[in-house]
Coordinates of C-alpha atoms and ligand atoms in Angstrom, one line a residue:
X1 CA 35.7 -11.9 -16.1
X2 CA 33.7 -8.6 -16.7
X3 CA 33.2 -6.3 -13.5
X4 CA 29.8 -4.3 -12.7
X5 CA 29.6 -2.2 -10.0
X6 CA 27.0 0.8 -9.7
X7 CA 29.4 3.6 -11.8
X8 CA 28.3 1.0 -14.2
X9 CA 24.6 1.5 -14.7
X10 CA 25.0 5.7 -14.7
X11 CA 25.9 6.9 -18.1
X12 CA 24.5 11.1 -18.6
X13 CA 25.6 10.6 -22.5
X14 CA 23.1 7.4 -23.6
X15 CA 19.1 7.6 -25.8
X16 CA 17.6 5.1 -23.9
X17 CA 15.6 2.9 -26.9
X18 CA 12.5 2.4 -28.8
X19 CA 11.4 -0.7 -26.6
X20 CA 13.2 0.7 -23.1
X21 CA 10.6 1.2 -20.0
X22 CA 12.1 4.3 -18.2
X23 CA 11.6 5.7 -15.3
X24 CA 11.5 8.6 -13.0
X25 CA 12.2 8.5 -9.3
X26 CA 12.4 11.2 -7.3
X27 CA 15.2 10.4 -4.9
X28 CA 17.2 12.1 -1.9
X29 CA 20.6 10.0 -1.1
X30 CA 21.5 9.6 2.1
X31 CA 24.2 11.4 4.1
X32 CA 27.0 11.0 2.0
X33 CA 26.7 9.9 -0.7
X34 CA 26.0 12.6 -4.2
X35 CA 22.5 12.0 -7.1
X36 CA 25.0 9.8 -9.3
X37 CA 26.1 8.0 -6.4
X38 CA 22.3 7.6 -5.6
X39 CA 21.0 7.4 -8.8
X40 CA 23.9 3.8 -9.9
X41 CA 22.3 2.7 -6.7
X42 CA 18.8 2.7 -8.2
X43 CA 19.2 1.6 -11.4
X44 CA 21.4 -1.6 -9.6
X45 CA 19.1 -3.0 -7.6
X46 CA 16.0 -1.8 -9.3
X47 CA 17.5 -4.5 -12.1
X48 CA 20.8 -6.8 -12.0
X49 CA 23.5 -5.3 -9.5
X50 CA 23.9 -5.6 -6.0
X51 CA 26.0 -3.9 -3.5
X52 CA 29.2 -5.9 -4.3
X53 CA 30.5 -5.7 -7.3
X54 CA 29.7 -8.3 -9.4
X55 CA 31.5 -10.6 -11.7
X56 CA 30.2 -12.2 -14.8
X57 CA 30.5 -13.4 -17.6
X58 CA 28.5 -13.3 -21.2
X59 CA 26.6 -10.9 -21.3
X60 CA 24.9 -10.1 -18.9
X61 CA 25.5 -7.0 -18.1
X62 CA 23.1 -5.5 -20.8
X63 CA 20.5 -5.8 -19.0
X64 CA 21.4 -3.2 -17.0
X65 CA 19.5 -0.3 -16.2
X66 CA 20.6 2.6 -16.7
X67 CA 20.0 5.7 -14.9
X68 CA 21.1 8.5 -17.9
X69 CA 19.5 11.7 -17.0
X70 CA 19.8 13.5 -13.3
X71 CA 17.9 17.1 -13.2
X72 CA 17.7 18.1 -9.0
X73 CA 16.4 15.2 -7.0
X74 CA 14.7 13.6 -10.1
X75 CA 16.4 10.8 -11.9
X76 CA 15.5 9.3 -16.0
X77 CA 16.3 5.6 -15.9
X78 CA 15.7 3.2 -18.6
X79 CA 15.3 -0.4 -18.2
X80 CA 15.9 -2.9 -21.6
X81 CA 13.2 -5.2 -22.4
X82 CA 14.9 -8.2 -21.5
X83 CA 14.5 -7.1 -17.2
X84 CA 11.0 -7.5 -18.4
X85 CA 8.4 -11.0 -18.2
X86 CA 5.2 -9.8 -20.6
X87 CA 2.1 -9.7 -19.3
X88 CA 3.0 -10.2 -15.5
X89 CA 2.5 -6.9 -14.1
X90 CA 3.9 -7.8 -11.1
X91 CA 7.5 -8.9 -11.7
X92 CA 7.8 -6.0 -13.2
X93 CA 6.5 -3.8 -10.4
X94 CA 9.2 -5.5 -8.5
X95 CA 11.8 -4.6 -10.3
X96 CA 11.2 -0.8 -10.7
X97 CA 9.1 -0.7 -7.2
X98 CA 10.2 -2.9 -5.4
X99 CA 13.5 -3.0 -2.9
X100 CA 14.3 0.2 -4.0
X101 CA 12.2 1.8 -1.6
X102 CA 13.9 0.3 1.1
X103 CA 17.6 0.7 -0.1
X104 CA 19.6 2.7 2.3
X105 CA 21.8 4.2 0.4
X106 CA 18.1 6.8 0.0
X107 CA 16.4 8.4 2.6
X108 CA 13.6 9.0 -0.1
X109 CA 12.4 7.2 -3.6
X110 CA 9.6 8.2 -5.2
X111 CA 8.3 5.9 -9.4
X112 CA 7.0 9.6 -9.8
X113 CA 6.4 7.9 -13.9
X114 CA 6.5 5.4 -16.4
X115 CA 7.3 6.5 -19.9
X116 CA 6.0 2.3 -21.5
X117 CA 7.2 0.6 -24.3
X118 CA 4.4 -0.8 -27.4
X119 CA 6.0 -4.9 -26.4
X120 CA 5.2 -4.2 -22.8
X121 CA 2.1 -2.2 -23.7
X122 CA 0.3 -4.8 -26.3
X123 CA 1.3 -8.2 -23.3
X124 CA -1.4 -6.6 -21.7
X125 CA -5.2 -6.9 -23.3
X126 CA -6.2 -3.0 -21.3
X127 CA -9.3 -2.0 -21.6
X128 CA -12.2 -3.8 -22.6
X129 CA -14.3 -0.6 -22.7
X130 CA -12.6 2.2 -21.5
X131 CA -15.1 6.1 -21.8
X132 CA -17.6 4.1 -23.9
X133 CA -19.7 2.6 -20.9
X134 CA -21.4 5.5 -21.0
X135 CA -22.9 4.8 -24.6
X136 CA -22.7 1.2 -25.3
X137 CA -23.9 0.6 -20.9
X138 CA -25.9 3.0 -21.1
X139 CA -28.0 5.8 -23.2
X140 CA -26.2 9.1 -21.3
X141 CA -25.1 11.5 -24.4
X142 CA -22.2 13.8 -23.2
X143 CA -23.7 13.9 -19.8
X144 CA -21.3 11.9 -17.1
X145 CA -23.2 9.5 -16.0
X146 CA -23.7 8.4 -11.9
X147 CA -23.4 6.0 -8.8
X148 CA -23.7 6.0 -5.5
X149 CA -22.8 3.7 -2.5
X150 CA -25.7 3.6 -0.6
X151 CA -24.0 4.7 3.3
X152 CA -23.1 4.2 6.3
X153 CA -20.7 1.7 4.4
X154 CA -21.4 -1.3 5.9
X155 CA -24.5 -2.4 7.9
X156 CA -27.0 -2.5 5.8
X157 CA -29.0 -6.2 5.5
X158 CA -29.3 -7.1 1.7
X159 CA -32.4 -5.9 1.8
X160 CA -31.6 -2.9 2.3
X161 CA -28.8 -2.5 0.6
X162 CA -31.8 -3.4 -2.8
X163 CA -34.3 -0.4 -1.4
X164 CA -32.0 2.0 -1.1
X165 CA -30.7 1.0 -4.7
X166 CA -34.6 0.5 -6.0
X167 CA -34.5 4.6 -5.2
X168 CA -31.2 5.7 -6.4
X169 CA -32.1 4.3 -9.2
X170 CA -35.8 5.4 -9.7
X171 CA -34.6 8.9 -9.0
X172 CA -32.1 9.8 -11.9
X173 CA -28.9 8.1 -10.8
X174 CA -27.0 5.4 -13.3
X175 CA -25.3 2.7 -11.0
X176 CA -25.3 1.8 -7.9
X177 CA -22.2 1.3 -6.1
X178 CA -20.9 -1.1 -3.1
X179 CA -18.8 0.2 -0.9
X180 CA -14.9 -0.5 -1.5
X181 CA -15.2 -3.1 2.4
X182 CA -18.3 -4.8 1.6
X183 CA -18.7 -7.7 0.5
X184 CA -19.8 -10.4 2.0
X185 CA -20.1 -10.2 5.8
X186 CA -22.8 -11.9 8.2
X187 CA -25.5 -8.8 7.5
X188 CA -24.9 -9.0 3.7
X189 CA -23.9 -12.0 2.0
X190 CA -23.0 -11.6 -1.4
X191 CA -25.3 -13.4 -3.7
X192 CA -28.9 -12.1 -1.4
X193 CA -27.4 -8.7 -2.2
X194 CA -27.1 -9.4 -5.8
X195 CA -30.0 -11.6 -6.8
X196 CA -31.8 -8.5 -4.1
X197 CA -30.4 -5.8 -5.8
X198 CA -30.7 -6.9 -9.3
X199 CA -35.4 -7.8 -9.1
X200 CA -34.9 -3.7 -8.3
X201 CA -32.3 -3.2 -10.8
X202 CA -34.7 -4.4 -13.5
X203 CA -37.9 -3.1 -12.6
X204 CA -36.3 1.0 -11.9
X205 CA -35.1 0.7 -15.3
X206 CA -39.2 -0.7 -16.2
X207 CA -40.5 2.2 -15.0
X208 CA -38.0 4.5 -16.3
X209 CA -37.0 3.7 -19.4
X210 CA -33.2 4.3 -18.6
X211 CA -30.8 1.3 -18.2
X212 CA -29.9 1.2 -14.8
X213 CA -26.9 -1.2 -13.8
X214 CA -24.9 -2.0 -10.7
X215 CA -21.0 -2.2 -9.4
X216 CA -20.5 -5.3 -7.6
X217 CA -17.8 -5.3 -5.8
X218 CA -16.3 -9.0 -6.3
X219 CA -13.5 -8.0 -3.7
X220 CA -11.6 -11.8 -2.5
X221 CA -9.3 -13.9 -3.3
X222 CA -8.2 -14.6 -6.3
X223 CA -10.7 -18.3 -7.0
X224 CA -13.7 -15.9 -5.6
X225 CA -13.5 -14.1 -7.3
X226 CA -13.8 -15.2 -10.9
X227 CA -16.5 -17.2 -9.0
X228 CA -18.4 -14.2 -8.3
X229 CA -17.9 -11.7 -11.5
X230 CA -19.8 -15.2 -12.9
X231 CA -22.3 -14.8 -10.7
X232 CA -22.7 -10.8 -11.0
X233 CA -22.8 -12.4 -15.2
X234 CA -25.5 -14.6 -14.8
X235 CA -28.1 -12.1 -13.3
X236 CA -27.6 -9.8 -15.3
X237 CA -25.5 -7.5 -14.9
X238 CA -22.8 -6.0 -16.2
X239 CA -19.7 -4.4 -14.5
X240 CA -17.3 -6.4 -12.0
X241 CA -16.3 -3.7 -8.9
X242 CA -12.4 -4.3 -7.6
X243 CA -10.5 -2.8 -4.8
X244 CA -7.2 -3.3 -7.4
X245 CA -4.7 -2.2 -4.8
X246 CA -5.5 -4.6 -1.6
X247 CA -6.5 -7.6 -3.8
X248 CA -3.6 -7.4 -6.2
X249 CA -2.2 -6.6 -9.6
X250 CA -1.8 -10.0 -9.9
X251 CA -4.8 -11.2 -8.9
X252 CA -5.9 -7.9 -10.9
X253 CA -5.4 -9.9 -14.3
X254 CA -6.5 -12.9 -14.1
X255 CA -10.1 -11.0 -12.6
X256 CA -8.9 -8.9 -16.1
X257 CA -9.1 -12.6 -18.7
X258 CA -12.9 -13.7 -17.2
X259 CA -14.2 -10.2 -17.6
X260 CA -13.1 -10.4 -21.4
X261 CA -14.3 -13.6 -21.4
X262 CA -18.4 -13.2 -19.9
X263 CA -17.8 -9.0 -21.5
X264 CA -18.0 -7.5 -18.0
X265 CA -16.6 -4.3 -16.8
X266 CA -14.7 -3.7 -14.2
X267 CA -14.9 -0.4 -12.1
X268 CA -11.6 0.3 -10.3
X269 CA -11.9 1.0 -6.6
X270 CA -8.1 2.3 -5.1
X271 CA -8.7 2.1 -1.8
X272 CA -4.7 1.9 0.4
X273 CA -3.8 4.1 -2.6
X274 CA -2.8 6.5 -0.7
X275 CA -0.5 4.1 0.9
X276 CA 2.1 4.7 -1.8
X277 CA 1.0 7.9 -2.8
X278 CA 0.3 10.4 -0.4
X279 CA 3.9 11.3 0.6
X280 CA 5.7 13.4 -2.8
X281 CA 8.8 12.6 -1.5
X282 CA 8.3 8.0 -1.4
X283 CA 7.0 5.0 -2.8
X284 CA 5.0 6.0 -6.1
X285 CA 2.5 8.2 -7.6
X286 CA -1.1 7.8 -8.4
X287 CA 0.5 8.3 -12.1
X288 CA 1.8 5.8 -12.0
X289 CA -0.4 3.4 -10.1
X290 CA -3.4 4.4 -12.6
X291 CA -0.9 3.6 -16.0
X292 CA -0.3 0.2 -14.2
X293 CA -4.0 0.1 -14.4
X294 CA -4.7 1.2 -16.9
X295 CA -2.3 -1.2 -18.9
X296 CA -3.4 -4.4 -17.2
X297 CA -7.5 -3.2 -18.3
X298 CA -9.7 -1.1 -16.3
X299 CA -12.1 0.5 -17.2
X300 CA -13.9 3.2 -14.2
X301 CA -11.1 4.3 -12.0
X302 CA -11.3 6.6 -9.7
X303 CA -8.7 9.3 -9.8
X304 CA -10.1 12.0 -6.8
X305 CA -12.3 14.9 -7.5
X306 CA -9.5 18.2 -7.8
X307 CA -9.8 18.2 -5.0
X308 CA -12.8 19.1 -4.5
X309 CA -14.1 15.9 -2.1
X310 CA -12.9 15.0 0.4
X311 CA -9.6 13.6 -0.6
X312 CA -6.6 14.9 -0.9
X313 CA -5.4 13.7 -3.6
X314 CA -1.8 14.4 -6.5
X315 CA -3.1 15.8 -10.9
X316 CA -6.7 14.5 -11.2
X317 CA -6.4 16.2 -14.3
X318 CA -3.2 15.5 -14.9
X319 CA -4.2 11.6 -14.4
X320 CA -7.1 11.7 -16.8
X321 CA -5.3 13.5 -19.4
X322 CA -3.5 10.5 -19.3
X323 CA -5.9 7.3 -19.0
X324 CA -7.0 9.4 -22.5
X325 CA -4.2 9.7 -24.0
X326 CA -2.8 7.3 -27.2
X327 CA -1.5 3.8 -25.5
X328 CA -1.5 1.4 -28.3
X329 CA -4.3 1.2 -29.3
X330 CA -5.0 0.8 -26.0
X331 CA -8.8 1.6 -25.5
X332 CA -8.9 4.9 -22.4
X333 CA -10.6 4.3 -18.8
X334 CA -13.1 6.8 -17.5
X335 CA -12.1 8.8 -15.0
X336 CA -14.6 8.0 -10.6
X337 CA -14.0 11.4 -9.0
X338 CA -15.8 10.5 -5.7
X339 CA -14.9 11.6 -2.0
X340 CA -18.1 14.2 -0.3
X341 CA -19.2 15.3 -3.1
X342 CA -22.6 16.1 -3.7
X343 CA -24.7 18.6 -6.5
X344 CA -23.5 22.1 -4.5
X345 CA -19.9 21.1 -6.5
X346 CA -20.9 19.2 -9.1
X347 CA -20.9 21.9 -12.1
X348 CA -16.9 22.9 -10.5
X349 CA -16.6 18.9 -10.9
X350 CA -17.5 19.2 -14.6
X351 CA -15.9 22.5 -15.4
X352 CA -12.4 21.5 -14.0
X353 CA -12.5 17.4 -14.4
X354 CA -14.9 17.3 -17.9
X355 CA -18.3 14.9 -18.8
X356 CA -16.8 12.3 -19.3
X357 CA -17.1 10.6 -16.0
X358 CA -18.6 8.6 -13.5
X359 CA -19.8 11.2 -11.2
X360 CA -20.0 9.3 -7.6
X361 CA -22.0 10.8 -4.4
X362 CA -22.8 8.2 -0.9
X363 CA -23.6 10.7 1.1
X364 CA -24.5 13.3 -0.2
X365 CA -27.5 11.2 -2.2
X366 CA -28.4 9.0 1.0
X367 CA -27.7 13.0 3.7
X368 CA -30.0 14.9 1.4
X369 CA -32.9 16.7 3.9
X370 CA -36.1 14.1 1.6
X371 CA -33.7 10.4 1.6
X372 CA -31.8 8.3 -1.5
X373 CA -34.6 9.1 -3.3
X374 CA -34.9 13.2 -3.1
X375 CA -31.2 13.2 -3.1
X376 CA -30.8 11.4 -6.1
X377 CA -32.3 13.5 -8.8
X378 CA -31.2 16.7 -7.0
X379 CA -27.9 15.3 -7.9
X380 CA -29.5 14.0 -12.0
X381 CA -31.0 18.0 -11.2
X382 CA -27.1 19.3 -11.0
X383 CA -26.6 17.1 -14.2
X384 CA -29.7 18.3 -16.5
X385 CA -28.9 21.8 -15.8
X386 CA -24.9 22.0 -15.4
X387 CA -25.3 20.0 -19.1
X388 CA -27.4 23.1 -19.9
X389 CA -25.7 25.3 -19.0
X390 CA -28.3 26.9 -16.7
X391 CA -26.9 28.5 -13.1
X392 CA -27.4 25.3 -10.7
X393 CA -29.1 28.2 -8.3
X394 CA -31.7 29.5 -10.9
X395 CA -33.2 25.9 -11.9
X396 CA -32.8 25.3 -8.5
X397 CA -35.5 27.8 -8.7
X398 CA -38.2 25.2 -10.4
X399 CA -36.7 21.8 -8.3
X400 CA -37.4 20.9 -5.4
X401 CA -35.1 18.2 -4.7
X402 CA -31.4 20.4 -6.4
X403 CA -33.1 23.2 -3.4
X404 CA -32.5 21.1 -0.7
X405 CA -29.3 19.8 -1.6
X406 CA -28.3 23.0 -2.2
X407 CA -29.9 25.3 0.9
X408 CA -28.1 22.3 3.2
X409 CA -24.3 21.9 1.5
X410 CA -23.9 25.2 -0.1
X411 CA -20.9 24.4 -2.0
X412 CA -18.6 22.6 1.2
X413 CA -15.5 20.7 0.3
X414 CA -16.4 18.6 3.6
X415 CA -13.8 16.8 5.5
Ligands
LIG501 C1 -17.4 7.6 -0.9 C2 -16.5 6.6 -0.8 C3 -15.3 6.5 -1.5 C4 -14.8 7.0 -1.9 C5 -13.4 6.8 -2.5 C6 -16.0 6.6 0.7 O1 -18.4 7.9 -0.3 O2 -18.0 6.3 -0.8 O3 -14.1 5.1 -1.4 O4 -14.8 7.9 -2.6 O5 -12.1 7.2 -2.4 O6 -16.4 6.1 1.0 O7 -15.5 7.9 1.2 P1 -18.7 9.6 -0.6 P2 -11.3 8.1 -4.0 O8 -20.0 9.6 -1.6 O9 -20.1 8.9 0.8 O10 -17.7 10.8 0.0 O11 -12.3 8.0 -4.9 O12 -10.3 8.9 -3.3 O13 -10.0 6.7 -4.2
LIG502 MG1 -16.3 3.8 -0.2

């Protein structure tokens, strides 16, 4: 019989093996506890310990996590592979971001970063397309692809929604996008919306000679999402959009399987992420949320505007870099800057985030003084000018829609 207690979960001389998942936490120990005391409790509760000294037989202690590094308020914890069920993200998160978030032993605790071992990564599908959507679905060359979400975010009828889409597509936008809280409401039914929107999409493609597509929000319970994904495919769609945080990681895994079967790309909206990542000393970082999303396999993900837009966001550039980094053969994810963007901010967005992105602009298209069509043209002109290395003010001299957008909004970040 062996007794295991909190101090058994700390070993500052330990070096993790390649097959272990290493997590970095920020912690603030509760009064009366040292960093080492708190680190032991975090490693224990997130693997196989509890508050009592356990009397165990056999090799159970071999799958205990080890807090192996303490640096200021940051600790590193290594988890043996046996702690996890491969291919089950909810189970992994119930360990590394589960009970420990509410432990009294820590006043604050935040999962900051993870170093994923090959076996876990390979047990998930990863992205089906990643940033190759820019040229596999579209023919965008080096430029960012663009999306626009009709505003008001809810309230437009299916017919109005499709009409806004048509104006945006023919004005030069690549993707119509549903808003995160628009699914299947009484004033705008899912089936009618997609039927009408895809008809307009086909018309816009014929008229412009460009490929156009639609990010259809299928968010619902899992079975309904699968049915909606089928409907999108039947109507000739290329993408489904999922509110990945509100719908949950298990549901996202099931949708990812379906997306594979149907050959559809996944646009991941992250509504509710800030409930986890906004407080810098507690919760789960956006970096980790992006990691879960890539490992499961979304193709496009909102990661913020590098604080050029209306939302607060940590480390967009670092997150985007991670989404493009090597991950045991998994594809990359196309970052989506969104929220408060308009033509005047576009050059700065590209300067900060590069052009391998999908720029999402809602109010900045539909709030243009000339309406949606003019707003879409202004956005495309801002992209064209930026990609040609031209100053947008000079370009605006011969491009009326861009000029009007710049006169209205300048380069201001809205609040
Ligand atoms: C943008 C947006 C997006 C947010 C999400 C909105 O509209 O449609 O949902 O950008 O935030 O409803 O606010 P605007 P994030 O272009 O009119 O601002 O990308 O930070 O997750
Ligand atoms: Mg939105």
